[in-house]
Protein backbone atom coordinates (compact mmCIF):
# COMPACT_ATOMS: atom_id res chain seq x y z
CA UNK A 1 35.36 11.75 -13.30
CA UNK A 2 37.39 9.32 -11.20
CA UNK A 3 36.20 8.62 -7.66
CA UNK A 4 38.12 7.00 -4.80
CA UNK A 5 36.66 3.94 -3.01
CA UNK A 6 37.80 2.90 0.46
CA UNK A 7 36.46 -0.03 2.49
CA UNK A 8 36.20 1.38 6.02
CA UNK A 9 34.79 -1.38 8.23
CA UNK A 10 32.28 -4.20 8.39
CA UNK A 11 28.76 -3.73 9.69
CA UNK A 12 27.90 -5.18 13.11
CA UNK A 13 25.11 -7.05 11.28
CA UNK A 14 25.31 -9.81 8.69
CA UNK A 15 22.94 -8.15 6.18
CA UNK A 16 23.25 -4.35 6.39
CA UNK A 17 20.78 -3.13 3.78
CA UNK A 18 20.77 0.60 4.54
CA UNK A 19 22.57 3.24 6.58
CA UNK A 20 22.29 6.88 7.63
CA UNK A 21 24.74 9.36 9.14
CA UNK A 22 23.58 11.71 11.91
CA UNK A 23 25.26 13.99 14.43
CA UNK A 24 25.31 11.04 16.87
CA UNK A 25 27.02 8.62 14.52
CA UNK A 26 26.13 6.15 11.80
CA UNK A 27 22.88 4.16 11.91
CA UNK A 28 22.89 0.74 10.19
CA UNK A 29 19.86 -1.54 9.70
CA UNK A 30 19.87 -5.33 9.61
CA UNK A 31 17.48 -6.65 6.94
CA UNK A 32 16.96 -9.96 8.77
CA UNK A 33 16.17 -8.83 12.35
CA UNK A 34 15.09 -5.23 11.52
CA UNK A 35 17.21 -3.97 14.39
CA UNK A 36 19.10 -0.71 13.99
CA UNK A 37 22.56 -0.09 15.47
CA UNK A 38 24.19 3.28 16.03
CA UNK A 39 27.94 2.95 15.52
CA UNK A 40 30.87 5.34 15.72
CA UNK A 41 32.23 5.60 12.15
CA UNK A 42 35.55 7.14 13.17
CA UNK A 43 36.83 4.92 15.99
CA UNK A 44 39.76 2.67 15.08
CA UNK A 45 38.69 -0.67 13.67
CA UNK A 46 39.45 -3.61 15.97
CA UNK A 47 40.84 -6.93 14.78
CA UNK A 48 37.35 -8.12 13.69
CA UNK A 49 36.99 -5.08 11.44
CA UNK A 50 33.87 -3.83 13.24
CA UNK A 51 33.62 -0.33 14.74
CA UNK A 52 32.40 0.65 18.21
CA UNK A 53 28.70 0.01 18.84
CA UNK A 54 27.01 2.92 20.66
CA UNK A 55 23.49 1.54 21.07
CA UNK A 56 20.84 -0.58 19.35
CA UNK A 57 17.05 -0.48 18.98
CA UNK A 58 14.50 -3.05 17.90
CA UNK A 59 11.81 -1.89 15.44
CA UNK A 60 8.48 -3.10 14.08
CA UNK A 61 9.70 -2.81 10.50
CA UNK A 62 10.15 -5.88 8.29
CA UNK A 63 12.54 -6.86 5.50
CA UNK A 64 13.95 -3.38 6.06
CA UNK A 65 15.40 -1.71 2.99
CA UNK A 66 15.64 2.05 3.36
CA UNK A 67 16.74 4.33 6.20
CA UNK A 68 16.83 8.08 6.79
CA UNK A 69 16.70 10.61 9.61
CA UNK A 70 14.55 13.74 9.86
CA UNK A 71 12.04 15.51 12.10
CA UNK A 72 13.78 13.96 15.12
CA UNK A 73 13.05 10.41 13.97
CA UNK A 74 14.40 7.52 11.96
CA UNK A 75 12.48 6.59 8.80
CA UNK A 76 12.55 2.94 7.75
CA UNK A 77 11.33 1.33 4.55
CA UNK A 78 9.65 -2.04 5.12
CA UNK A 79 9.91 -3.99 1.88
CA UNK A 80 7.14 -6.46 2.67
CA UNK A 81 7.09 -9.19 5.35
CA UNK A 82 10.24 -10.66 6.86
CA UNK A 83 9.19 -14.28 6.39
CA UNK A 84 12.11 -15.06 4.09
CA UNK A 85 14.42 -14.56 7.07
CA UNK A 86 12.43 -15.23 10.25
CA UNK A 87 8.97 -16.13 11.69
CA UNK A 88 6.25 -13.63 10.78
CA UNK A 89 5.33 -10.86 13.23
CA UNK A 90 1.99 -9.13 13.66
CA UNK A 91 3.63 -5.85 12.67
CA UNK A 92 5.12 -7.13 9.39
CA UNK A 93 4.24 -5.14 6.28
CA UNK A 94 2.33 -7.02 3.58
CA UNK A 95 3.69 -4.73 0.88
CA UNK A 96 5.84 -1.64 1.22
CA UNK A 97 5.29 0.47 4.36
CA UNK A 98 7.20 3.46 5.73
CA UNK A 99 7.85 3.60 9.49
CA UNK A 100 8.64 6.72 11.51
CA UNK A 101 10.58 5.45 14.54
CA UNK A 102 11.80 6.92 17.81
CA UNK A 103 15.62 6.67 17.65
CA UNK A 104 15.88 6.29 21.43
CA UNK A 105 13.36 3.48 21.94
CA UNK A 106 12.48 2.00 18.54
CA UNK A 107 8.80 2.79 19.14
CA UNK A 108 6.73 3.30 15.99
CA UNK A 109 5.59 6.93 15.89
CA UNK A 110 3.71 6.68 12.57
CA UNK A 111 3.24 4.23 9.73
CA UNK A 112 2.39 4.98 6.10
CA UNK A 113 1.62 2.85 3.03
CA UNK A 114 3.99 2.99 0.08
CA UNK A 115 2.26 4.98 -2.71
CA UNK A 116 0.99 2.59 -5.37
CA UNK A 117 1.84 -0.50 -3.33
CA UNK A 118 4.62 -2.92 -4.17
CA UNK A 119 8.04 -2.73 -2.56
CA UNK A 120 10.71 -0.18 -1.72
CA UNK A 121 14.49 -0.37 -1.39
CA UNK A 122 15.37 3.17 -0.36
CA UNK A 123 14.21 6.53 0.96
CA UNK A 124 15.49 9.88 2.17
CA UNK A 125 13.97 12.65 4.28
CA UNK A 126 14.25 15.96 2.42
CA UNK A 127 16.25 18.42 4.54
CA UNK A 128 16.10 21.06 1.81
CA UNK A 129 12.31 20.98 1.72
CA UNK A 130 11.36 19.82 5.24
CA UNK A 131 8.20 17.79 5.50
CA UNK A 132 8.92 15.91 2.27
CA UNK A 133 10.33 12.42 1.80
CA UNK A 134 11.65 10.65 -1.30
CA UNK A 135 10.81 6.96 -1.80
CA UNK A 136 11.85 4.36 -4.34
CA UNK A 137 8.62 2.89 -5.69
CA UNK A 138 9.79 -0.30 -7.34
CA UNK A 139 6.48 -1.48 -8.78
CA UNK A 140 6.46 1.42 -11.24
CA UNK A 141 10.27 1.87 -11.48
CA UNK A 142 9.95 5.41 -10.15
CA UNK A 143 11.15 7.74 -7.43
CA UNK A 144 8.29 9.40 -5.58
CA UNK A 145 8.33 12.62 -3.55
CA UNK A 146 5.67 12.62 -0.81
CA UNK A 147 4.44 15.36 1.53
CA UNK A 148 4.36 13.70 4.94
CA UNK A 149 1.62 15.85 6.53
CA UNK A 150 -1.14 14.44 4.31
CA UNK A 151 0.88 11.66 2.65
CA UNK A 152 0.20 13.09 -0.80
CA UNK A 153 2.32 12.56 -3.89
CA UNK A 154 4.12 15.73 -4.99
CA UNK A 155 6.40 14.46 -7.75
CA UNK A 156 7.11 11.21 -9.59
CA UNK A 157 10.36 10.70 -11.51
CA UNK A 158 10.77 7.80 -13.93
CA UNK A 159 14.00 5.90 -13.35
CA UNK A 160 16.22 4.50 -16.12
CA UNK A 161 17.18 1.28 -14.33
CA UNK A 162 15.44 -1.22 -12.07
CA UNK A 163 16.35 -2.25 -8.52
CA UNK A 164 16.65 1.33 -7.25
CA UNK A 165 18.13 1.24 -3.76
CA UNK A 166 19.68 3.95 -1.54
CA UNK A 167 18.53 7.57 -1.95
CA UNK A 168 20.32 10.80 -0.96
CA UNK A 169 18.71 14.22 -1.44
CA UNK A 170 21.25 17.02 -1.95
CA UNK A 171 20.72 20.71 -2.56
CA UNK A 172 20.96 20.49 -6.34
CA UNK A 173 19.44 17.07 -6.97
CA UNK A 174 18.79 13.56 -5.69
CA UNK A 175 21.14 10.56 -5.91
CA UNK A 176 19.81 7.02 -6.38
CA UNK A 177 21.70 3.73 -6.19
CA UNK A 178 20.97 1.11 -8.84
CA UNK A 179 22.41 -2.01 -7.28
CA UNK A 180 22.30 -4.47 -10.18
CA UNK A 181 23.87 -1.93 -12.57
CA UNK A 182 26.46 -0.82 -10.00
CA UNK A 183 25.80 2.84 -10.68
CA UNK A 184 24.75 5.79 -8.50
CA UNK A 185 22.96 8.46 -10.51
CA UNK A 186 22.20 12.08 -9.62
CA UNK A 187 18.89 13.40 -11.00
CA UNK A 188 17.30 16.83 -11.33
CA UNK A 189 14.43 16.85 -8.82
CA UNK A 190 12.05 18.59 -11.22
CA UNK A 191 12.76 16.98 -14.58
CA UNK A 192 14.46 13.71 -13.68
CA UNK A 193 17.33 14.57 -16.03
CA UNK A 194 20.61 12.85 -15.22
CA UNK A 195 23.15 15.32 -13.80
CA UNK A 196 26.02 13.08 -12.71
CA UNK A 197 26.89 9.46 -12.00
CA UNK A 198 29.30 7.31 -10.04
CA UNK A 199 30.23 3.91 -11.49
CA UNK A 200 31.05 1.30 -8.84
CA UNK A 201 33.72 -1.11 -10.13
CA UNK A 202 33.17 -4.85 -9.72
CA UNK A 203 36.30 -4.91 -7.57
CA UNK A 204 34.43 -2.91 -4.89
CA UNK A 205 31.59 -4.02 -2.58
CA UNK A 206 28.12 -3.96 -4.14
CA UNK A 207 26.18 -0.71 -3.44
CA UNK A 208 22.93 -1.02 -1.48
CA UNK A 209 22.19 1.69 1.12
CA UNK A 210 23.65 5.18 0.64
CA UNK A 211 24.23 8.15 2.94
CA UNK A 212 25.91 11.53 2.69
CA UNK A 213 29.17 11.72 4.67
CA UNK A 214 30.42 15.28 4.76
CA UNK A 215 31.10 16.03 1.09
CA UNK A 216 31.35 12.34 0.27
CA UNK A 217 29.24 9.17 0.43
CA UNK A 218 29.08 6.05 2.56
CA UNK A 219 27.41 2.95 1.23
CA UNK A 220 26.78 -0.51 2.62
CA UNK A 221 26.81 -3.90 0.95
CA UNK A 222 24.17 -6.34 2.25
CA UNK A 223 26.04 -9.29 0.74
CA UNK A 224 29.52 -8.76 2.23
CA UNK A 225 28.74 -6.48 5.19
CA UNK A 226 31.26 -3.82 4.15
CA UNK A 227 30.76 -0.10 4.69
CA UNK A 228 32.60 1.80 1.96
CA UNK A 229 33.48 5.45 1.51
CA UNK A 230 33.28 7.14 -1.88
CA UNK A 231 35.35 10.31 -2.14
CA UNK A 232 33.63 12.54 -4.67
């Protein structure tokens, strides 16, 4: 099935590694500073190609790679310390950690270890089964469903490719970005069977973070800074 790709605007940050739509607008995370900006995705693009900035928060996350919204909070995936980009902070994760963050202040509301250790590149709060969150667990090349209340593993799906990135839970499955393979695959949440896929041509920005956008997708490219719409 053919999909339409449209470059919408550039991120306000140099290295946007994940993004999430909400009723307020579009949240975008910078992997270097771990700051999160809320932007208006529908305002006209100015001559720099960057949309209107609504507000910004600083967070205690590090090397941030994964963003979602649920239970009134932002959820950030810290993919280890941020020392590749900046001086170390006391709050930096040593391996993968998941932060629950106040979207108004950036305050850390809770912090959880990534199941099995290692790193993570993507996550999504489950709005179809509230209280659950899906995490890419790179060490084992899996996607892990976790119950937040007791941080217990509920399901583990083996993934066919490495470098799993953005995650989007939908009613009839879960989509996962595989950045190096330039493919976004939809899986059955019980069996892990492939249900659908979107191939991202080399002529388009590289897919990293992914978010639902109405009936379509938005994704960000940490290398070029572009935010791109995929019409499904």
